[in-house]
CSV table of C-alpha atoms in Angstrom, one decimal:
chain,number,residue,atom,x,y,z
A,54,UNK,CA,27.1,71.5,98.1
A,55,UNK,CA,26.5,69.5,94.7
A,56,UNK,CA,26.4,65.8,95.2
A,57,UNK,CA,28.7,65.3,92.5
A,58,UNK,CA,31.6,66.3,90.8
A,59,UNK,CA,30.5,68.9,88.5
A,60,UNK,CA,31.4,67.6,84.5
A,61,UNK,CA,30.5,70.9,82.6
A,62,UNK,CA,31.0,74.7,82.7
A,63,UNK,CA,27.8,75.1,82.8
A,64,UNK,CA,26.8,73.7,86.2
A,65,UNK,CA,28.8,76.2,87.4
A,66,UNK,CA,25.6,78.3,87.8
A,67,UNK,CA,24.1,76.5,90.2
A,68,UNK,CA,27.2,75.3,92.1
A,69,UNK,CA,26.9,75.5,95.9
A,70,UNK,CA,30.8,76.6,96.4
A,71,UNK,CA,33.2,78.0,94.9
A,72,UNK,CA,36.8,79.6,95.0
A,73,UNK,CA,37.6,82.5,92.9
A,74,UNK,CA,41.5,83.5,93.0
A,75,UNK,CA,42.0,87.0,91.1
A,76,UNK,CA,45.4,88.2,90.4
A,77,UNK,CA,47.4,91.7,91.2
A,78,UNK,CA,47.2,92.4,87.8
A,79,UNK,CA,43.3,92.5,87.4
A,80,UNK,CA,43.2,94.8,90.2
A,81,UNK,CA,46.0,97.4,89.2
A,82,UNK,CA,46.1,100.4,87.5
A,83,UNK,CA,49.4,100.6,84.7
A,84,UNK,CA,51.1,102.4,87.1
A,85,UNK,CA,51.2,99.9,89.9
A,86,UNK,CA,48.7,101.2,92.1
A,87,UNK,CA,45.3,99.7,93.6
A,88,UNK,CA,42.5,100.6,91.3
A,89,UNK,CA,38.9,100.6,93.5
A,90,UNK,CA,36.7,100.9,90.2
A,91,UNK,CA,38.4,97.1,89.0
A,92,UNK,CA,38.3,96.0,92.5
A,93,UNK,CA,34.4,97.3,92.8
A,94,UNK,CA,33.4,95.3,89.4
A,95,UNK,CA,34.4,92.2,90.9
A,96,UNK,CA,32.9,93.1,94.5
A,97,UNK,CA,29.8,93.4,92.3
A,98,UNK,CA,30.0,90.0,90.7
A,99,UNK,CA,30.6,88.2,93.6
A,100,UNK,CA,28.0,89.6,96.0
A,101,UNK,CA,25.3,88.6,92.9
A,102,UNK,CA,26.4,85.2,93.5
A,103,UNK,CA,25.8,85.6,97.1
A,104,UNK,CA,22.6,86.9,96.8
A,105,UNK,CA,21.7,83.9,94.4
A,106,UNK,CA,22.3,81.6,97.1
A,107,UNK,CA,26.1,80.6,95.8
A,108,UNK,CA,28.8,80.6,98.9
A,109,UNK,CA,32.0,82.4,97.5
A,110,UNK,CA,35.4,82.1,99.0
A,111,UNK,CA,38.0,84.9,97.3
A,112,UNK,CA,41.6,84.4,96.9
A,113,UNK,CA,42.8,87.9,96.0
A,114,UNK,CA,46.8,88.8,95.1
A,115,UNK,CA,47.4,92.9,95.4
A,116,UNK,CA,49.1,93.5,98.5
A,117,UNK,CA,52.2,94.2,97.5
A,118,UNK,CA,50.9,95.4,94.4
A,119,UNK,CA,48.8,97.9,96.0
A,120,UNK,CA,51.1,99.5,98.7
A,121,UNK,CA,53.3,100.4,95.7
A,122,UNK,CA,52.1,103.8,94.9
A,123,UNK,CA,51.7,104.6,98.7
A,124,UNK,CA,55.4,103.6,100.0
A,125,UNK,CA,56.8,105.6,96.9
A,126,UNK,CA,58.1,102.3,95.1
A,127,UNK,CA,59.0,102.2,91.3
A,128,UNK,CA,58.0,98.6,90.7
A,129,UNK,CA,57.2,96.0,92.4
A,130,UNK,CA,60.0,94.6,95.2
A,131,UNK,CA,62.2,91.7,94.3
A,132,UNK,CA,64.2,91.4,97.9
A,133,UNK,CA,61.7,89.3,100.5
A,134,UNK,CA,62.1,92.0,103.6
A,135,UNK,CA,61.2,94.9,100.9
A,136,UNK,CA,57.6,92.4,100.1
A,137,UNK,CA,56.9,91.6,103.5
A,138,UNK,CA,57.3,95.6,104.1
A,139,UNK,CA,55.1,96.2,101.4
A,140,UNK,CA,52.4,93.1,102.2
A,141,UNK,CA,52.3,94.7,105.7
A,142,UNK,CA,51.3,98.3,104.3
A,143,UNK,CA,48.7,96.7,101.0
A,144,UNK,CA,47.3,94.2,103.0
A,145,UNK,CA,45.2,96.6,105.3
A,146,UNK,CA,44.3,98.8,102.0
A,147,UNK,CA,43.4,95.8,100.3
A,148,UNK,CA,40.8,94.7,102.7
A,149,UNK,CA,39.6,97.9,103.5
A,150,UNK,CA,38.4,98.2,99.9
A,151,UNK,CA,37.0,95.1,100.1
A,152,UNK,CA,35.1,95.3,103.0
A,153,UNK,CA,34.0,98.6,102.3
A,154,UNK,CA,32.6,97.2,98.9
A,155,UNK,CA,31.0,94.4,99.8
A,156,UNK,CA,29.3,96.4,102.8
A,157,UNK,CA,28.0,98.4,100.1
A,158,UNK,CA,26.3,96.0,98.9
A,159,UNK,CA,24.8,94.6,102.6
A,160,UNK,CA,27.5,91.9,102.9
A,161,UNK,CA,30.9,91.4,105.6
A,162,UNK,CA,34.2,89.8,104.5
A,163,UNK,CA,36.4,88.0,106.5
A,164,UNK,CA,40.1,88.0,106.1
A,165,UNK,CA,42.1,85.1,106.2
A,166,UNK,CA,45.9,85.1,105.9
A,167,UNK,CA,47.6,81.3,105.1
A,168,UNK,CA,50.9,79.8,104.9
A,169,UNK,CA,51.8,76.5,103.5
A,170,UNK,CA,52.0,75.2,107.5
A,171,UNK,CA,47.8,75.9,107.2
A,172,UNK,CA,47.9,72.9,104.0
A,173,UNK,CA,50.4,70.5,106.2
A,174,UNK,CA,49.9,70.5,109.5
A,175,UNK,CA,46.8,68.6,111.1
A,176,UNK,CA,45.9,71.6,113.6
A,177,UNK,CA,46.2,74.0,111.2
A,178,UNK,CA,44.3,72.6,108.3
A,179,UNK,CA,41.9,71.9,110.8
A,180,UNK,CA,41.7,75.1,112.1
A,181,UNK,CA,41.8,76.4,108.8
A,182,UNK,CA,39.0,74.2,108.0
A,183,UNK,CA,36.7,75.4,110.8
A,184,UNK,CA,37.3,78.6,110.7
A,185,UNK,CA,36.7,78.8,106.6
A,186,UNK,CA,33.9,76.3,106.8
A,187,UNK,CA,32.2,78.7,109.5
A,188,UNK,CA,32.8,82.2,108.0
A,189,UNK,CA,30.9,80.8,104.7
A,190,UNK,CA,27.6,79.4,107.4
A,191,UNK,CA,27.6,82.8,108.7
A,192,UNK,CA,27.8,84.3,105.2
A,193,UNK,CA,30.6,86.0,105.5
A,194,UNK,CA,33.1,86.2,102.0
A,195,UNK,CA,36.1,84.8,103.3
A,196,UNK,CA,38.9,87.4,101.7
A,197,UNK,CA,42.5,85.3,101.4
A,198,UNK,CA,45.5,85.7,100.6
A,199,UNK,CA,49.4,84.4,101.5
A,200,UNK,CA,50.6,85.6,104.5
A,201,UNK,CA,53.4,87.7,102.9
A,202,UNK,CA,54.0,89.7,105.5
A,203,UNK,CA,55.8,87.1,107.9
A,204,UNK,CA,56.7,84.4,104.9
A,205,UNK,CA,59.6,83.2,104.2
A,206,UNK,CA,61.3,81.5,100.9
A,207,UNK,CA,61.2,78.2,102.6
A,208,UNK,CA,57.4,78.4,103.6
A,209,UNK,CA,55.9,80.4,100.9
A,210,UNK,CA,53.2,78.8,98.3
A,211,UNK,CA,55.1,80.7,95.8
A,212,UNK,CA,52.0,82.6,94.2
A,213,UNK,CA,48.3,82.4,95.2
A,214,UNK,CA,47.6,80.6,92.1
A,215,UNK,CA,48.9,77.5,93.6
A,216,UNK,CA,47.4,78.9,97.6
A,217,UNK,CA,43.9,79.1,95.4
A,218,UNK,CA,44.2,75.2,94.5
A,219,UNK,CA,45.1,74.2,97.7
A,220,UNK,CA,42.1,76.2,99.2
A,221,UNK,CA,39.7,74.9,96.7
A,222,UNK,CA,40.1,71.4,98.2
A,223,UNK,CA,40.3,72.3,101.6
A,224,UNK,CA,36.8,74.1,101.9
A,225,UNK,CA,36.0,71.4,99.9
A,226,UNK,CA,34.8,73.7,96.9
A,227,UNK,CA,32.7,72.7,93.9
A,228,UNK,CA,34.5,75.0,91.6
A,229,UNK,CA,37.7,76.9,91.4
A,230,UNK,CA,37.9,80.2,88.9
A,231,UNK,CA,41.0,81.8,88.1
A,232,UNK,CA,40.9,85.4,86.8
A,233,UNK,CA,43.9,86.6,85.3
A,234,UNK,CA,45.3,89.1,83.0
A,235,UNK,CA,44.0,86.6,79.4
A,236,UNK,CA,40.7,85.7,78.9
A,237,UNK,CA,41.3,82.1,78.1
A,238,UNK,CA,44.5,79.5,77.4
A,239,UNK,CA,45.7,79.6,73.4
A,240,UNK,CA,47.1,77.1,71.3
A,241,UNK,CA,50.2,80.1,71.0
A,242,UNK,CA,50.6,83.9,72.4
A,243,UNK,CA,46.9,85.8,72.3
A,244,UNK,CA,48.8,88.1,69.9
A,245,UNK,CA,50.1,85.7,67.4
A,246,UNK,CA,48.7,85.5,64.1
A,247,UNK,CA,46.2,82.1,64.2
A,248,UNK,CA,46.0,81.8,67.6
A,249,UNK,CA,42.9,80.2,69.3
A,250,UNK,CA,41.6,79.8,71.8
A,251,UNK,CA,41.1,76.2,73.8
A,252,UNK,CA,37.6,76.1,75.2
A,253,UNK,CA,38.0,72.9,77.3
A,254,UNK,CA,41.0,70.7,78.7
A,255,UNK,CA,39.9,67.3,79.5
A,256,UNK,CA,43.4,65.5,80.0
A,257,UNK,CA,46.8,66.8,80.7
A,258,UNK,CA,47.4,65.3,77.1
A,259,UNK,CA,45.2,68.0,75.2
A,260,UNK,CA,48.1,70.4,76.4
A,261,UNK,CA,50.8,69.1,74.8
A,262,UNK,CA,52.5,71.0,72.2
A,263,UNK,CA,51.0,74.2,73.8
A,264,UNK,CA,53.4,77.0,74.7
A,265,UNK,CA,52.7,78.1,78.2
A,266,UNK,CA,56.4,80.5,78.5
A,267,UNK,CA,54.7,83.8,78.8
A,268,UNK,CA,55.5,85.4,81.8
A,269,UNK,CA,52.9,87.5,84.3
A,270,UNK,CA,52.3,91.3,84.8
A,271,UNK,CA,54.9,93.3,86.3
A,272,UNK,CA,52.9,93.9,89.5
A,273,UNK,CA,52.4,90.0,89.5
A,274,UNK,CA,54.2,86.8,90.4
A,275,UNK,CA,52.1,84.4,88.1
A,276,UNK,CA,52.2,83.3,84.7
A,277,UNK,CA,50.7,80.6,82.4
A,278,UNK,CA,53.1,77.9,83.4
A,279,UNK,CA,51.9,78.9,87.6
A,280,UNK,CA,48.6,79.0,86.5
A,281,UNK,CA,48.2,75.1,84.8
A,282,UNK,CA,50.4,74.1,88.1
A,283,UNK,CA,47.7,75.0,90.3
A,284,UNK,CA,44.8,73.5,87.3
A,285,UNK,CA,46.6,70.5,87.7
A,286,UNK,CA,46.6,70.6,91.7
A,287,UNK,CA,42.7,71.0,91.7
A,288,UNK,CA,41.7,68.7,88.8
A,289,UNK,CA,43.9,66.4,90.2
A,290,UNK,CA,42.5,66.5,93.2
A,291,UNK,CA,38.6,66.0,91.7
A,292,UNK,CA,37.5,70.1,91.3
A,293,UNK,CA,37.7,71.4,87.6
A,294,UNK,CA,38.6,75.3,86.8
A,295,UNK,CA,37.7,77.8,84.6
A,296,UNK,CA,40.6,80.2,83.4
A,297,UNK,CA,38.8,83.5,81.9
A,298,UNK,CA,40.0,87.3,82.6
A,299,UNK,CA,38.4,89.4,85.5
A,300,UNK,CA,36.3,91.3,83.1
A,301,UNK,CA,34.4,87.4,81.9
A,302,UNK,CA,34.0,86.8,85.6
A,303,UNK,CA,30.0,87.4,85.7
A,304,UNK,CA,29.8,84.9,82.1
A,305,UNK,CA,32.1,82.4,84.3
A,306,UNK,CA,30.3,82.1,86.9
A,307,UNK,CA,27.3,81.9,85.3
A,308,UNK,CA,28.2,78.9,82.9
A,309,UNK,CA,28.6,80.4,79.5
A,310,UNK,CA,31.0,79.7,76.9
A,311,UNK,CA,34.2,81.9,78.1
A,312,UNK,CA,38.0,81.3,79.4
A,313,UNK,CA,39.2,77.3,79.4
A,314,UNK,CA,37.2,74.4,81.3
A,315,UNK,CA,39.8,72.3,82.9
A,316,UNK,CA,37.8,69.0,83.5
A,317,UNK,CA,38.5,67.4,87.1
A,318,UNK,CA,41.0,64.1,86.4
A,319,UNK,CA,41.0,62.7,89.7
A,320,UNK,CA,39.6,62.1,92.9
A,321,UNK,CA,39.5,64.3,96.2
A,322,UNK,CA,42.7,63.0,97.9
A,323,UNK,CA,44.1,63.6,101.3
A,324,UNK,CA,45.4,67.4,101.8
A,325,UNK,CA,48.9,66.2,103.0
A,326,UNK,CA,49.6,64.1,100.0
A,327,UNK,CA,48.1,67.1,98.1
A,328,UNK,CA,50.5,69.4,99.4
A,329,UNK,CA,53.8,66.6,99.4
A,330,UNK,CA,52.7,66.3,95.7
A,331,UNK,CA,52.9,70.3,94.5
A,332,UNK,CA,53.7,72.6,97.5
A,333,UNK,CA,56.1,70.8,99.5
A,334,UNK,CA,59.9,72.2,99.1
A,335,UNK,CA,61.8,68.6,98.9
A,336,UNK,CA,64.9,68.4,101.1
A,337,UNK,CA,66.9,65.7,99.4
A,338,UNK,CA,66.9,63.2,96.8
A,339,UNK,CA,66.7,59.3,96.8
A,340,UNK,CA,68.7,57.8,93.9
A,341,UNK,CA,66.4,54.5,92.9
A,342,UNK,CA,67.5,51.7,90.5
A,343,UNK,CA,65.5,50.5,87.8
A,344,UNK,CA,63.5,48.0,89.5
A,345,UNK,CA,62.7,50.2,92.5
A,346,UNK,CA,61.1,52.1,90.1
A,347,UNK,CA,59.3,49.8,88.5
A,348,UNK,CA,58.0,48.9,92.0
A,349,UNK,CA,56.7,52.0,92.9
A,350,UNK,CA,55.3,53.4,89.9
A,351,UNK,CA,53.7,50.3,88.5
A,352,UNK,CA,53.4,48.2,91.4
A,353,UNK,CA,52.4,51.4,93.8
A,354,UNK,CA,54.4,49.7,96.5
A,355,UNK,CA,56.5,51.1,99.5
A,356,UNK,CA,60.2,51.9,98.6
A,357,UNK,CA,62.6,49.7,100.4
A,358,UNK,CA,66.6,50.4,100.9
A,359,UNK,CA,67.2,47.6,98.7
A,360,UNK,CA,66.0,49.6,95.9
A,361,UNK,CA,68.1,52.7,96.9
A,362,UNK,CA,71.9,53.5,95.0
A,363,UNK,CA,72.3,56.8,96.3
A,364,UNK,CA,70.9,59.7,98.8
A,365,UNK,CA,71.5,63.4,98.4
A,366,UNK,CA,71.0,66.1,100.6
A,367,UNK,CA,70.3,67.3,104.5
A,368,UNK,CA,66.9,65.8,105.6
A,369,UNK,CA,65.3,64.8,108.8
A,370,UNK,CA,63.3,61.8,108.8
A,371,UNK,CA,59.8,62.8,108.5
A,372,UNK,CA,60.8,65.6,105.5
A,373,UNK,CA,59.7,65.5,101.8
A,374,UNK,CA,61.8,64.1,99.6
A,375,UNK,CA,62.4,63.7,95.6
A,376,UNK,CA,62.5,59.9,94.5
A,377,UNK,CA,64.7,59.9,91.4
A,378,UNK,CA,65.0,57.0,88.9
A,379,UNK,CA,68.8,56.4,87.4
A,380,UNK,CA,68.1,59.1,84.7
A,381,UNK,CA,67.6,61.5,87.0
A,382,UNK,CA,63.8,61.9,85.7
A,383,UNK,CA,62.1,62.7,89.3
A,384,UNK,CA,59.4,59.8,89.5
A,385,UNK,CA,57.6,60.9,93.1
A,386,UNK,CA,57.9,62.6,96.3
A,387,UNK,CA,57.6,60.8,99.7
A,388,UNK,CA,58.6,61.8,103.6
A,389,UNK,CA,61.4,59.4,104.2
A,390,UNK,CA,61.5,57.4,107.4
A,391,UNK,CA,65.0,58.0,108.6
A,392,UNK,CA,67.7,61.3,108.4
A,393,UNK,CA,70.2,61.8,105.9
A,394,UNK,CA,73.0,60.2,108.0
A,395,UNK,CA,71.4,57.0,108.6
A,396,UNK,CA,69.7,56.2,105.4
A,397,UNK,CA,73.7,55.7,103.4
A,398,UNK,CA,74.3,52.5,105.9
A,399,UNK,CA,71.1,50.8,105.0
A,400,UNK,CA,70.9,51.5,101.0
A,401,UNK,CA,71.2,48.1,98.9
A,402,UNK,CA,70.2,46.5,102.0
A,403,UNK,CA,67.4,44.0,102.5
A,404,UNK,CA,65.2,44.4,105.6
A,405,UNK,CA,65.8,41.0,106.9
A,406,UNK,CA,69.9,42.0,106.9
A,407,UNK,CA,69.0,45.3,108.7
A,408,UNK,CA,66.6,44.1,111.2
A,409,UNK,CA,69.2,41.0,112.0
A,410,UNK,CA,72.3,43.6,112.0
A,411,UNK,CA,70.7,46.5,113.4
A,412,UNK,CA,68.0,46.0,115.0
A,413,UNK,CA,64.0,46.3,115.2
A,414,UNK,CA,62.8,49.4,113.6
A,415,UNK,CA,65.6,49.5,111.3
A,416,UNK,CA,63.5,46.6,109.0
A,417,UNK,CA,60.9,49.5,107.9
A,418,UNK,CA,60.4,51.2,104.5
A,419,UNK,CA,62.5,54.1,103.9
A,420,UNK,CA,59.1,55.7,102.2
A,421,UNK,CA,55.8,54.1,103.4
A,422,UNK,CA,53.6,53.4,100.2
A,423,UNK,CA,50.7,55.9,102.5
A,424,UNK,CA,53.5,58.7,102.6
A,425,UNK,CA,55.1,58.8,98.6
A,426,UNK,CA,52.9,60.4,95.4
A,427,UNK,CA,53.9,59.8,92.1
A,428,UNK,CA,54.9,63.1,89.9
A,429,UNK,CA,53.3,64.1,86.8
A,430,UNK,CA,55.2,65.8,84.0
A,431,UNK,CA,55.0,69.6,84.2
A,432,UNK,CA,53.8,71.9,81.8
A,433,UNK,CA,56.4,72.9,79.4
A,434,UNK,CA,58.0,76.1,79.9
């Protein structure tokens, strides 16, 4: 693996890992159904990295998609039992042409199914971890993709965009490549007269003023505004991305000029404050006042119930929550120390008052500083 962060598209050549998430729609036919030929292209790709040396770990969407011609559907399900039905039947077809294309080519794949437990939970990541970490020593292509067939609403990632990010920076990757249905990111609609495209993103602030509405593919779940949540998730988290179609993969991967280089903003950061930060479905709210705000924002310290003028919502302690400042504007995300029906009797409260009233281990932060991540704002939809 590179020593180093890597600063420019171009090192992407020689990167030792990478994570390549490629969507439904860049493996479908118009009519909905798997197409082996687009699926072969990138097989073809992928094992010339391997054979250069490059370790390759593939997110791939098209399950559902590609068990839509077989079960007789007209489109894509929109109720969850019809998609985990239709994950159960694509998933096995999916990897079948995988494996049977990369064994073409003299290599094995390894599928690996993942729910957003696998990002949270300390066994799990680890597991996850190991088992990822050891697939790619044995050179195996580890093949993943959302468990769909057993998820739920409350436990999905939502699209493997966001899965891809969260995989990037859990096998530790070099490089995450998204390949989707437009070659790069446009200052407006591909289509539009005097649109261009944007060859690199170094800050969230060279996306403002962008419009980012367009919705996916029909046989997809993704569009732009998914896609620069999960950019955001990795370069955040200290791996940049390249955004290019499925058919600029090979110039991608090989460093040239194509798709959007999203620069890496931050540093690698721990998986569960990762995950508390863009995949974790908040189960309340914490109203703060203006100088609990101030406090945690600039200050970056632990909110207390002093700073607290309201709570919303049915939590446990130990769940995600929203932090909220008096406008409303959502300011972090932290897993709150008590349950919803304690945490109204301590609000505006001082610890020294709650430890003398109520007892040791009622004197503790409501969010530990260690457990709360400040939001960015999101794209604009």
């Amino acid at each position: 693996m590179t020593a180093a962060p890597l600063h420019d598209r171009a090192e992407i050549a020689t990167a030792s890992r990478i994570v390549v998430k490629v969507g439904s729609s860049s493996l479908t036919s118009p009519d909905g159904r798997l197409d082996p030929a687009r699926l072969r292209a990138l097989v073809d790709v992928l094992a010339k990295r391997r054979a250069e040396g490059g370790q390759v770990v593939l997110v791939s969407s098209g399950a559902i998609a590609a068990a839509i011609g077989p079960l007789g559907l007209a489109a894509r399900p929109r109720d969850l039992a019809t998609q985990q039905a239709a994950a159960s039947v694509g998933q096995g077809l999916l990897v079948a042409h995988y494996t049977k294309a990369f064994a073409d080519l003299g290599l094995r794949v390894g599928q690996v199914l993942l729910t957003a437990d696998d990002t949270v939970r300390r066994v799990h990541y680890r597991n996850a971890h190991r088992a990822l970490t050891r697939l790619l020593d044995l050179g195996v292509v580890p093949v993943i993709n959302e468990n769909d067939a057993v998820a739920t609403d409350e436990i999905r990632f939502g699209d493997n965009d966001r899965l891809a990010a969260l995989v990037s920076h859990l096998v530790h990757a070099d490089a995450l490549v998204l390949l989707t249905d437009v070659d790069a990111l446009y200052t407006a609609a591909p289509s539009a007269p005097g649109a261009r495209r944007i060859s690199r993103v170094d800050t969230p602030r060279d996306l403002e003023g962008i419009d980012v509405s367009r919705r996916g593919s029909a046989v997809g779940t993704g569009g732009m505004v998914t896609k620069l949540e999960s950019v955001a998730i990795a370069t955040a988290s200290g791996i940049p991305v390249v955004l290019t179609s499925a058919a600029q993969a090979a110039q991608a991967l090989a460093g040239d000029d194509v798709g959007t280089w999203f620069a890496a903003t931050g540093r690698r950061t721990s998986i569960r404050l990762l995950w508390l930060a863009h995949a974790a479905r908040v189960r309340g709210r914490l109203v703060l006042d203006e100088g609990a705000v101030k406090a945690v924002v600039e200050r970056r310290t632990s909110l207390l119930p002093a700073g607290v003028t309201a709570v919303e919502g049915d939590f446990e302690a130990g769940d995600p929550v929203e932090l909220v400042a008096p406008d409303g504007r959502v300011v972090g995300r932290g897993l709150v120390a008590f349950g919803a029906d304690e945490v109204p009797s301590l609000l505006g409260r001082s610890t020294r008052d709650l430890r003398r009233e109520l007892g040791a281990g009622y004197d503790r932060e409501l969010v530990h500083r260690d457990d709360l991540v400040l939001m960015r704002r999101r794209p604009t939809s």
